[in-house]
XYZ file of C-alpha atoms in Angstrom:
577
model
C -106.997 -168.524 -173.584
C -104.944 -170.738 -175.325
C -101.703 -169.265 -177.689
C -101.317 -171.382 -180.998
C -97.910 -171.458 -182.810
C -97.409 -172.996 -186.337
C -94.842 -172.802 -189.101
C -95.740 -171.204 -192.694
C -93.745 -172.065 -195.333
C -94.366 -168.657 -196.792
C -94.043 -166.654 -193.729
C -92.456 -168.817 -191.093
C -93.157 -169.034 -187.656
C -96.403 -167.512 -186.453
C -98.694 -167.694 -184.143
C -102.790 -166.959 -183.361
C -105.192 -167.254 -180.589
C -107.680 -169.823 -179.822
C -109.874 -171.309 -176.620
C -110.226 -174.781 -174.935
C -113.491 -176.239 -175.617
C -112.957 -179.538 -174.060
C -109.731 -180.654 -172.077
C -108.996 -182.256 -175.663
C -110.048 -179.713 -178.358
C -108.951 -176.382 -179.016
C -111.049 -174.129 -181.247
C -109.602 -171.517 -183.140
C -109.802 -169.432 -186.677
C -108.695 -171.828 -189.702
C -106.500 -169.455 -191.606
C -104.473 -169.915 -188.732
C -103.479 -173.498 -189.867
C -99.646 -174.298 -190.920
C -97.135 -176.983 -189.445
C -95.416 -178.215 -186.463
C -98.988 -176.690 -184.496
C -98.060 -176.098 -180.542
C -101.075 -175.294 -178.220
C -100.319 -172.713 -174.559
C -102.525 -173.088 -172.204
C -102.778 -171.204 -169.164
C -100.595 -168.323 -170.404
C -100.478 -165.069 -169.176
C -96.820 -163.513 -169.580
C -95.436 -165.014 -172.781
C -91.764 -164.143 -172.958
C -91.303 -166.772 -169.614
C -92.260 -169.737 -168.696
C -95.016 -170.033 -165.732
C -96.126 -172.692 -163.494
C -99.724 -172.715 -164.975
C -98.266 -172.694 -168.397
C -99.207 -176.102 -170.661
C -97.876 -176.686 -174.180
C -99.206 -179.465 -175.899
C -98.878 -180.900 -179.298
C -101.258 -180.784 -182.061
C -102.334 -183.940 -182.834
C -104.909 -183.374 -185.797
C -106.054 -179.948 -187.149
C -109.827 -180.280 -188.326
C -110.549 -176.878 -190.312
C -114.236 -176.732 -191.854
C -114.481 -178.904 -195.071
C -116.092 -175.686 -196.739
C -113.761 -172.639 -195.642
C -113.218 -170.626 -198.411
C -109.681 -168.074 -197.730
C -110.503 -166.339 -200.872
C -114.281 -165.425 -199.702
C -112.954 -165.513 -195.782
C -116.169 -167.618 -194.670
C -116.913 -170.853 -192.780
C -113.650 -169.443 -190.682
C -113.215 -172.159 -187.932
C -110.757 -174.913 -187.155
C -111.006 -177.371 -184.172
C -107.287 -178.600 -182.975
C -107.599 -182.223 -181.147
C -104.525 -182.057 -178.947
C -101.920 -184.994 -178.517
C -103.049 -185.187 -174.819
C -105.738 -184.102 -172.867
C -105.028 -180.761 -170.877
C -105.239 -180.664 -167.095
C -107.955 -178.090 -165.949
C -106.648 -175.816 -163.258
C -107.999 -172.295 -162.284
C -106.146 -170.952 -165.436
C -106.873 -173.632 -167.936
C -110.890 -173.928 -167.928
C -112.981 -174.985 -171.052
C -114.678 -171.607 -172.575
C -118.730 -172.504 -173.049
C -120.360 -172.774 -176.353
C -123.545 -171.463 -177.418
C -126.698 -172.953 -178.348
C -127.352 -173.182 -182.284
C -130.298 -170.527 -182.140
C -128.720 -167.876 -180.045
C -128.783 -164.650 -181.316
C -126.519 -161.620 -180.603
C -128.234 -158.732 -180.824
C -126.469 -155.074 -181.578
C -125.191 -153.173 -178.240
C -124.295 -156.364 -177.159
C -120.631 -155.830 -175.138
C -118.660 -158.748 -175.324
C -114.723 -158.984 -174.532
C -111.923 -160.423 -176.457
C -108.228 -160.926 -175.211
C -105.425 -162.263 -177.027
C -101.407 -161.271 -177.389
C -101.685 -159.875 -181.142
C -99.550 -157.037 -182.422
C -100.142 -153.518 -181.086
C -100.387 -150.268 -182.247
C -96.500 -149.841 -182.002
C -95.815 -152.799 -184.354
C -94.246 -154.960 -181.319
C -96.142 -158.074 -180.115
C -97.902 -158.267 -176.706
C -96.031 -160.005 -174.216
C -99.001 -159.965 -171.482
C -102.526 -160.963 -172.141
C -104.717 -158.408 -172.912
C -108.139 -157.477 -173.239
C -110.388 -155.087 -174.962
C -114.331 -154.492 -174.426
C -116.335 -154.557 -178.061
C -120.002 -153.612 -178.859
C -121.906 -155.945 -181.434
C -122.982 -153.875 -184.511
C -126.077 -154.180 -186.612
C -125.454 -156.038 -189.902
C -125.746 -153.148 -192.353
C -122.543 -151.524 -190.962
C -120.361 -154.581 -192.061
C -122.445 -154.876 -195.339
C -121.500 -151.153 -195.832
C -117.932 -152.090 -195.463
C -117.556 -155.526 -196.597
C -120.584 -155.427 -199.110
C -121.207 -158.959 -200.191
C -118.246 -160.418 -198.860
C -120.313 -160.592 -195.383
C -122.947 -163.265 -194.642
C -124.476 -162.686 -191.485
C -125.911 -166.215 -191.264
C -122.232 -167.284 -190.431
C -120.527 -163.691 -189.483
C -120.765 -161.568 -186.486
C -120.288 -157.509 -186.860
C -118.665 -156.667 -183.816
C -116.601 -153.144 -183.256
C -117.830 -149.479 -182.742
C -116.968 -147.814 -185.817
C -116.140 -144.472 -183.850
C -113.694 -146.191 -181.403
C -110.071 -147.330 -182.126
C -110.256 -150.212 -179.878
C -110.319 -153.718 -181.469
C -108.603 -156.497 -182.891
C -105.055 -156.548 -184.146
C -102.997 -159.275 -186.255
C -102.269 -162.529 -184.943
C -105.185 -161.845 -182.398
C -106.825 -163.895 -185.135
C -108.523 -167.304 -183.552
C -109.181 -165.973 -180.060
C -112.892 -166.132 -178.888
C -115.632 -163.160 -178.423
C -116.894 -163.797 -175.177
C -120.182 -162.753 -173.729
C -121.077 -163.423 -170.009
C -118.917 -166.194 -170.342
C -119.629 -168.087 -173.556
C -117.515 -168.042 -176.668
C -119.884 -166.507 -179.448
C -117.406 -165.540 -182.196
C -113.865 -166.188 -183.426
C -111.692 -163.211 -184.449
C -111.664 -163.323 -188.228
C -110.580 -160.578 -190.301
C -110.963 -156.439 -190.404
C -111.050 -153.749 -193.672
C -107.563 -154.163 -195.330
C -104.964 -151.434 -195.066
C -107.798 -149.137 -192.946
C -107.883 -147.843 -189.038
C -111.531 -148.716 -189.001
C -114.115 -150.754 -187.268
C -115.982 -152.883 -186.962
C -114.771 -155.827 -187.926
C -115.938 -159.438 -188.803
C -116.101 -162.651 -186.396
C -117.079 -166.188 -187.581
C -120.641 -166.804 -185.337
C -119.868 -169.840 -183.662
C -123.513 -170.352 -183.022
C -123.865 -171.218 -186.639
C -121.681 -174.302 -186.733
C -122.435 -176.096 -183.111
C -123.739 -178.849 -184.702
C -120.319 -179.350 -186.961
C -118.408 -178.786 -183.662
C -119.947 -181.535 -181.762
C -119.616 -183.951 -184.858
C -116.040 -183.218 -185.432
C -115.297 -183.777 -181.451
C -118.083 -186.780 -181.864
C -116.179 -188.695 -184.722
C -112.567 -187.572 -183.936
C -111.978 -191.002 -182.781
C -113.823 -192.163 -186.050
C -115.581 -195.356 -186.163
C -113.240 -197.421 -188.460
C -112.827 -200.742 -190.239
C -110.309 -201.547 -192.061
C -108.993 -204.289 -194.481
C -105.330 -204.134 -195.493
C -103.420 -206.019 -198.132
C -99.779 -206.148 -198.852
C -98.596 -202.900 -200.757
C -96.166 -201.713 -202.747
C -95.603 -198.402 -203.862
C -94.971 -197.131 -207.368
C -92.939 -194.173 -207.336
C -93.513 -192.871 -211.088
C -95.718 -191.185 -212.845
C -97.577 -189.679 -215.809
C -100.587 -187.202 -217.633
C -100.730 -184.372 -219.370
C -99.580 -180.698 -218.092
C -100.616 -180.550 -214.727
C -102.131 -177.718 -213.194
C -101.435 -176.639 -209.484
C -104.244 -174.750 -207.090
C -102.877 -174.110 -204.086
C -104.638 -171.526 -201.700
C -103.163 -169.183 -199.394
C -104.539 -168.567 -195.893
C -105.754 -165.418 -195.488
C -103.785 -163.471 -192.298
C -105.313 -161.177 -190.250
C -105.044 -157.407 -191.335
C -102.905 -155.366 -189.281
C -104.779 -151.758 -188.629
C -102.559 -149.432 -185.659
C -105.302 -149.807 -182.949
C -104.430 -148.991 -179.045
C -103.454 -151.813 -176.936
C -105.641 -153.712 -175.418
C -106.297 -153.589 -171.635
C -103.636 -155.903 -169.878
C -105.899 -158.712 -168.639
C -104.834 -159.662 -164.666
C -104.149 -163.128 -164.051
C -106.253 -163.995 -161.682
C -108.786 -162.986 -164.430
C -107.403 -165.169 -167.569
C -110.294 -167.045 -167.598
C -113.387 -165.630 -168.178
C -115.280 -168.839 -168.977
C -117.750 -171.288 -167.057
C -117.170 -175.247 -167.531
C -118.042 -177.266 -170.811
C -119.962 -180.297 -169.908
C -118.034 -182.976 -171.341
C -120.908 -184.847 -173.219
C -119.260 -186.361 -175.797
C -117.498 -189.744 -175.048
C -114.670 -191.180 -176.772
C -115.047 -193.873 -178.564
C -112.789 -197.153 -179.307
C -113.562 -198.260 -182.774
C -113.309 -201.586 -184.862
C -110.813 -202.293 -187.461
C -110.980 -205.012 -189.880
C -107.016 -204.964 -191.353
C -106.409 -207.183 -194.432
C -102.724 -208.447 -194.602
C -102.285 -210.713 -197.528
C -98.269 -211.276 -197.083
C -98.024 -211.417 -201.260
C -94.236 -210.924 -200.740
C -91.258 -211.416 -198.704
C -89.971 -208.222 -197.065
C -92.577 -206.164 -198.922
C -95.052 -203.564 -197.736
C -97.606 -205.658 -195.919
C -95.549 -205.893 -192.564
C -93.930 -202.703 -193.320
C -96.896 -200.264 -193.893
C -99.376 -202.884 -192.407
C -96.928 -202.863 -188.968
C -96.872 -199.451 -188.258
C -100.706 -198.744 -189.255
C -101.798 -201.184 -186.632
C -99.151 -199.906 -184.157
C -100.683 -196.452 -184.233
C -104.555 -197.426 -184.368
C -103.901 -199.561 -181.639
C -102.416 -196.893 -179.530
C -105.176 -194.763 -180.584
C -107.598 -197.483 -178.947
C -108.805 -198.847 -181.935
C -109.256 -202.600 -182.336
C -107.920 -204.049 -184.802
C -108.796 -207.379 -187.388
C -106.055 -208.496 -189.835
C -107.699 -210.204 -192.922
C -104.923 -213.066 -193.875
C -104.610 -216.627 -195.705
C -103.884 -218.366 -192.587
C -106.231 -218.293 -190.048
C -105.182 -216.958 -186.203
C -105.631 -214.689 -183.265
C -107.399 -211.346 -184.094
C -107.420 -212.261 -187.596
C -110.484 -213.622 -190.468
C -109.090 -215.974 -193.364
C -110.340 -214.951 -197.281
C -112.323 -218.216 -197.391
C -114.333 -216.533 -194.343
C -114.871 -213.376 -195.882
C -115.998 -215.098 -199.052
C -118.292 -217.237 -197.566
C -119.525 -214.807 -194.861
C -119.018 -211.734 -196.009
C -117.653 -208.407 -194.251
C -117.814 -208.694 -190.661
C -119.515 -205.321 -188.753
C -116.386 -202.930 -188.659
C -116.638 -199.107 -188.839
C -114.058 -198.672 -191.878
C -111.587 -200.735 -194.486
C -108.193 -199.951 -195.257
C -106.861 -201.733 -198.313
C -102.818 -201.755 -198.918
C -102.631 -204.250 -201.974
C -100.077 -205.575 -204.335
C -97.506 -207.670 -205.598
C -93.795 -206.125 -205.160
C -93.609 -204.444 -208.913
C -89.629 -203.775 -208.151
C -88.858 -207.364 -207.520
C -85.392 -207.556 -209.148
C -85.822 -211.734 -208.911
C -88.676 -211.026 -211.167
C -88.514 -210.795 -215.053
C -90.977 -207.895 -216.180
C -93.039 -210.391 -218.699
C -96.738 -210.501 -219.376
C -96.639 -213.561 -217.037
C -95.783 -211.073 -213.943
C -97.579 -208.094 -215.366
C -100.611 -209.957 -215.185
C -100.015 -211.055 -211.392
C -99.079 -207.244 -210.592
C -102.825 -206.933 -211.976
C -104.864 -209.254 -210.134
C -102.882 -208.738 -206.726
C -104.303 -205.327 -207.042
C -107.585 -205.183 -209.071
C -109.192 -208.812 -208.019
C -108.059 -208.139 -204.257
C -109.686 -204.336 -204.628
C -113.216 -205.339 -206.386
C -113.445 -208.103 -204.209
C -113.456 -206.024 -201.145
C -115.655 -203.370 -202.724
C -117.877 -206.151 -203.110
C -117.992 -207.036 -199.676
C -118.255 -203.247 -198.462
C -121.453 -202.613 -201.030
C -123.205 -205.925 -199.796
C -122.619 -205.210 -196.009
C -125.505 -205.181 -194.372
C -124.364 -201.936 -192.148
C -121.757 -200.774 -194.529
C -118.238 -199.326 -192.701
C -118.504 -195.591 -192.431
C -115.374 -195.256 -194.070
C -113.245 -196.992 -197.130
C -109.468 -196.172 -198.026
C -107.308 -197.018 -200.354
C -103.354 -196.497 -201.055
C -102.042 -196.404 -204.448
C -99.095 -194.434 -205.900
C -97.901 -191.541 -207.297
C -97.500 -192.917 -210.656
C -100.595 -191.754 -211.511
C -99.116 -188.646 -212.433
C -97.031 -187.997 -215.438
C -93.024 -187.946 -214.843
C -91.779 -184.286 -215.603
C -88.401 -182.099 -214.753
C -90.868 -179.307 -214.374
C -94.632 -179.731 -213.734
C -96.216 -179.821 -209.797
C -98.939 -182.119 -209.302
C -101.661 -182.148 -206.693
C -104.653 -183.763 -206.025
C -106.620 -181.564 -208.834
C -103.996 -182.732 -211.899
C -104.651 -184.898 -214.515
C -102.959 -188.494 -215.302
C -103.125 -191.739 -215.330
C -103.330 -192.847 -219.032
C -99.674 -192.914 -219.759
C -98.178 -195.767 -219.611
C -98.513 -199.476 -217.511
C -98.335 -197.702 -214.110
C -100.532 -194.523 -214.624
C -103.203 -197.025 -215.787
C -102.751 -199.850 -213.436
C -103.213 -196.794 -210.710
C -106.399 -195.314 -212.915
C -108.003 -198.873 -212.959
C -107.127 -199.653 -209.390
C -108.830 -196.266 -208.278
C -112.174 -197.364 -210.435
C -112.227 -201.082 -209.167
C -112.779 -199.505 -205.512
C -115.423 -197.042 -205.963
C -118.636 -197.720 -204.487
C -122.230 -196.941 -205.805
C -123.910 -194.087 -203.537
C -122.579 -192.016 -200.550
C -123.144 -194.273 -197.684
C -119.699 -194.880 -196.973
C -116.918 -192.405 -197.286
C -114.259 -192.939 -199.582
C -110.696 -191.792 -199.793
C -107.530 -192.749 -201.767
C -104.088 -191.892 -200.589
C -101.525 -191.843 -203.362
C -98.691 -192.738 -201.498
C -94.537 -191.787 -202.735
C -91.827 -193.576 -201.604
C -91.857 -194.768 -198.562
C -88.697 -194.296 -195.844
C -88.481 -195.916 -192.510
C -86.977 -198.485 -190.372
C -86.780 -202.009 -191.289
C -88.592 -201.886 -194.917
C -89.414 -200.106 -197.349
C -87.032 -198.037 -200.155
C -84.620 -197.429 -197.803
C -83.762 -201.097 -196.662
C -82.139 -201.809 -200.192
C -80.279 -198.580 -200.039
C -78.310 -198.425 -196.386
C -75.880 -201.240 -197.474
C -74.278 -199.395 -200.112
C -74.240 -195.913 -198.593
C -73.020 -197.602 -195.478
C -70.250 -198.530 -197.623
C -69.416 -194.961 -198.721
C -70.543 -196.412 -202.569
C -73.871 -194.583 -202.862
C -75.082 -192.275 -204.977
C -77.885 -190.960 -207.556
C -79.659 -192.833 -209.648
C -79.295 -192.129 -213.430
C -78.738 -188.069 -213.733
C -79.966 -187.656 -210.501
C -82.094 -184.975 -211.533
C -85.272 -186.726 -211.254
C -87.407 -185.665 -208.773
C -88.300 -188.056 -205.603
C -91.413 -187.776 -203.796
C -90.819 -189.552 -200.248
C -92.849 -189.986 -197.373
C -91.808 -191.204 -193.967
C -93.445 -194.343 -192.656
C -95.016 -192.678 -189.825
C -96.607 -190.156 -191.841
C -97.767 -192.486 -194.028
C -99.581 -194.464 -191.212
C -100.659 -191.034 -189.709
C -102.462 -189.847 -192.933
C -104.141 -193.342 -193.438
C -105.285 -192.957 -189.291
C -106.004 -189.523 -190.106
C -108.119 -190.433 -193.235
C -110.357 -193.297 -190.998
C -110.709 -190.895 -188.237
C -111.817 -187.275 -189.456
C -115.461 -187.463 -190.899
C -114.642 -184.538 -193.278
C -111.733 -186.209 -195.496
C -113.144 -187.540 -198.670
C -111.649 -188.081 -202.232
C -108.021 -188.428 -202.927
C -105.071 -187.398 -200.938
C -101.262 -187.407 -202.010
C -99.467 -189.575 -199.588
C -95.969 -187.286 -199.803
C -94.177 -184.590 -197.574
C -94.524 -181.080 -197.882
C -91.216 -181.201 -199.113
C -90.956 -183.724 -201.196
C -90.320 -181.387 -204.198
C -86.818 -183.238 -203.992
C -84.298 -184.573 -206.547
C -82.834 -188.301 -206.794
C -79.154 -186.579 -205.980
C -80.729 -184.499 -203.273
C -81.902 -187.139 -201.738
C -78.974 -189.115 -202.184
C -76.408 -186.305 -200.562
C -79.107 -186.080 -197.634
C -79.357 -190.299 -197.076
C -75.116 -189.381 -197.230
C -74.755 -186.949 -194.752
C -77.410 -188.990 -192.247
C -75.087 -191.729 -192.276
C -71.965 -189.636 -192.431
C -70.568 -190.972 -195.527
C -69.655 -189.109 -199.333
C -72.793 -190.371 -201.939
C -71.313 -189.456 -205.342
C -71.286 -192.671 -206.848
C -73.609 -192.589 -209.339
C -75.998 -195.397 -210.808
C -75.945 -195.451 -214.601
C -79.610 -195.805 -216.261
C -78.190 -198.367 -218.894
C -77.533 -200.907 -214.975
C -81.198 -199.717 -213.754
C -82.511 -200.624 -217.174
C -80.510 -203.873 -217.451
C -81.653 -205.070 -214.105
C -85.298 -204.159 -214.323
C -86.139 -203.696 -217.395
C -86.603 -200.659 -219.620
C -90.443 -199.672 -218.597
C -89.636 -200.747 -215.006
C -86.559 -198.659 -214.776
C -88.817 -195.568 -215.535
C -89.881 -195.831 -211.990
C -86.635 -194.933 -210.707
C -84.736 -193.226 -213.450
C -87.555 -190.678 -213.775
C -90.367 -188.734 -211.364
C -92.608 -186.227 -210.537
C -93.026 -183.276 -207.953
C -96.043 -184.003 -206.299
C -97.661 -181.922 -203.815
C -99.950 -183.005 -201.421
C -101.671 -179.670 -201.045
C -105.377 -181.494 -200.033
C -103.675 -183.518 -197.027
C -102.539 -180.637 -195.799
C -106.000 -178.751 -196.237
C -107.571 -181.645 -194.589
C -105.743 -180.896 -191.281
C -103.094 -183.705 -191.136
C -99.803 -182.708 -189.721
C -96.720 -183.796 -190.416
C -94.243 -185.716 -188.077
C -91.473 -185.477 -190.612
C -91.908 -182.558 -193.351
C -88.394 -181.941 -193.823
C -85.920 -185.077 -195.265
C -83.126 -184.660 -193.355
C -84.857 -185.198 -190.281
C -86.601 -187.761 -191.582
C -83.635 -189.694 -192.492
C -81.957 -188.997 -189.512
C -84.336 -190.926 -188.110
C -84.845 -193.775 -190.098
C -80.678 -194.109 -190.219
C -80.632 -193.603 -186.010
């Protein structure tokens, strides 16, 4: 049995149940999702530390791609652990059913957890209850069309008050040592049984496929990258799905489980090997101190740490590299994924914003992207994934609007049109290669990115907001941008557009300036007038600094990415430490 703790932006700290299915994977309900997720294994009494306990952070969450919180279907999620669990007497995987396993009415199974009890308190010790599988008619009568017997189980005697409660969600329904169900939901505001469980046998193929490809085959091509941090578009729409919590009916406490009987499971055979992936990664070094070395180095380091092989595509030959000429002559080498981080540095103060420089900005993005997309589509064995990094300049600057990945944009000014053309240039025909676009905000990190130009005046106590300071400042820590890219490569369910910004990126420029000053222990109240910014960068480029947008990473969170730096204060402290 596993205890999962996580932070929800609305409810605060929450917890759910779960169970180990492999030494590096835990299964739970998809609605048990949040940030800062941690798994505790081998626990019996969670009120104090036990020698048998193992606390392991979650590396990546994989909610089912068709999970629907409103309809309460496909409520299943896999959590990849940051490190493998040590299998002991108290920590063992639970066996999974076959995809044709049936659950006949009348079968008695058990559920365990640390959920809320009838007196409103939470159990400190692991408790267990036996529940009987019911005929589907019982749940159809209670839940009507919301219940789907092909992917759900109806469990719990209507004449009994024993059942699961709030925060037992995600725990397993164990039948003769096999996990057949996952605690999902109960009837709202009623002390009634039966309750609905996710039917695991209906998801066996998805489970094995997700675990097999969690270290996905990756082939990456990466170029120099410069973040465009302004945006545009007509009035946006923001659709944020809220997770459906388990309803908390009154119920008698579950029977405590003796420590010696905590694991009711037989060992799961480890049939899914870990695979090292080949990554083709391209680097043009088109501008000094720009995004190539900064973002490219961070991503390469992360991918190699996860066991991937990385190949750079560069103008110059060298170990672990191929050249552009070789790419043009011989095509894309066999690889599993490609990443493109391309572009001339737009905010280079030494370059005048004239027609010639604008053409360089366009060609450095569009021509290289088109070349790589063509190489992918013509490859004998195309990569499984193709990831492009663009910018939040796609969205229109606004002091009030909120933008998620489905919000319109891309047709307001030079920069938004650039992103539209850039993403169109990367588009591949057909579905043989999974395609992902990450629209990045301002990247914060040591040794590069936006912070590099800000530190000196802020360290001298001369820093402050740019212009009015009221404009939004969508940001992301370099470690999280690299993490999102790696997640997009490794997680086969990730497709389409992701916003590469922090969850707390609804930050104004003035708030950012104060936070950076606080991280350095310096005042930050001397503003940079907008007229100065316009004089240095030109009126059109100055928009990128004087205006901003509130960007929400809805799909990024829904895709299961776990942020290392969701809050600005912690991110800046790490950057300036």
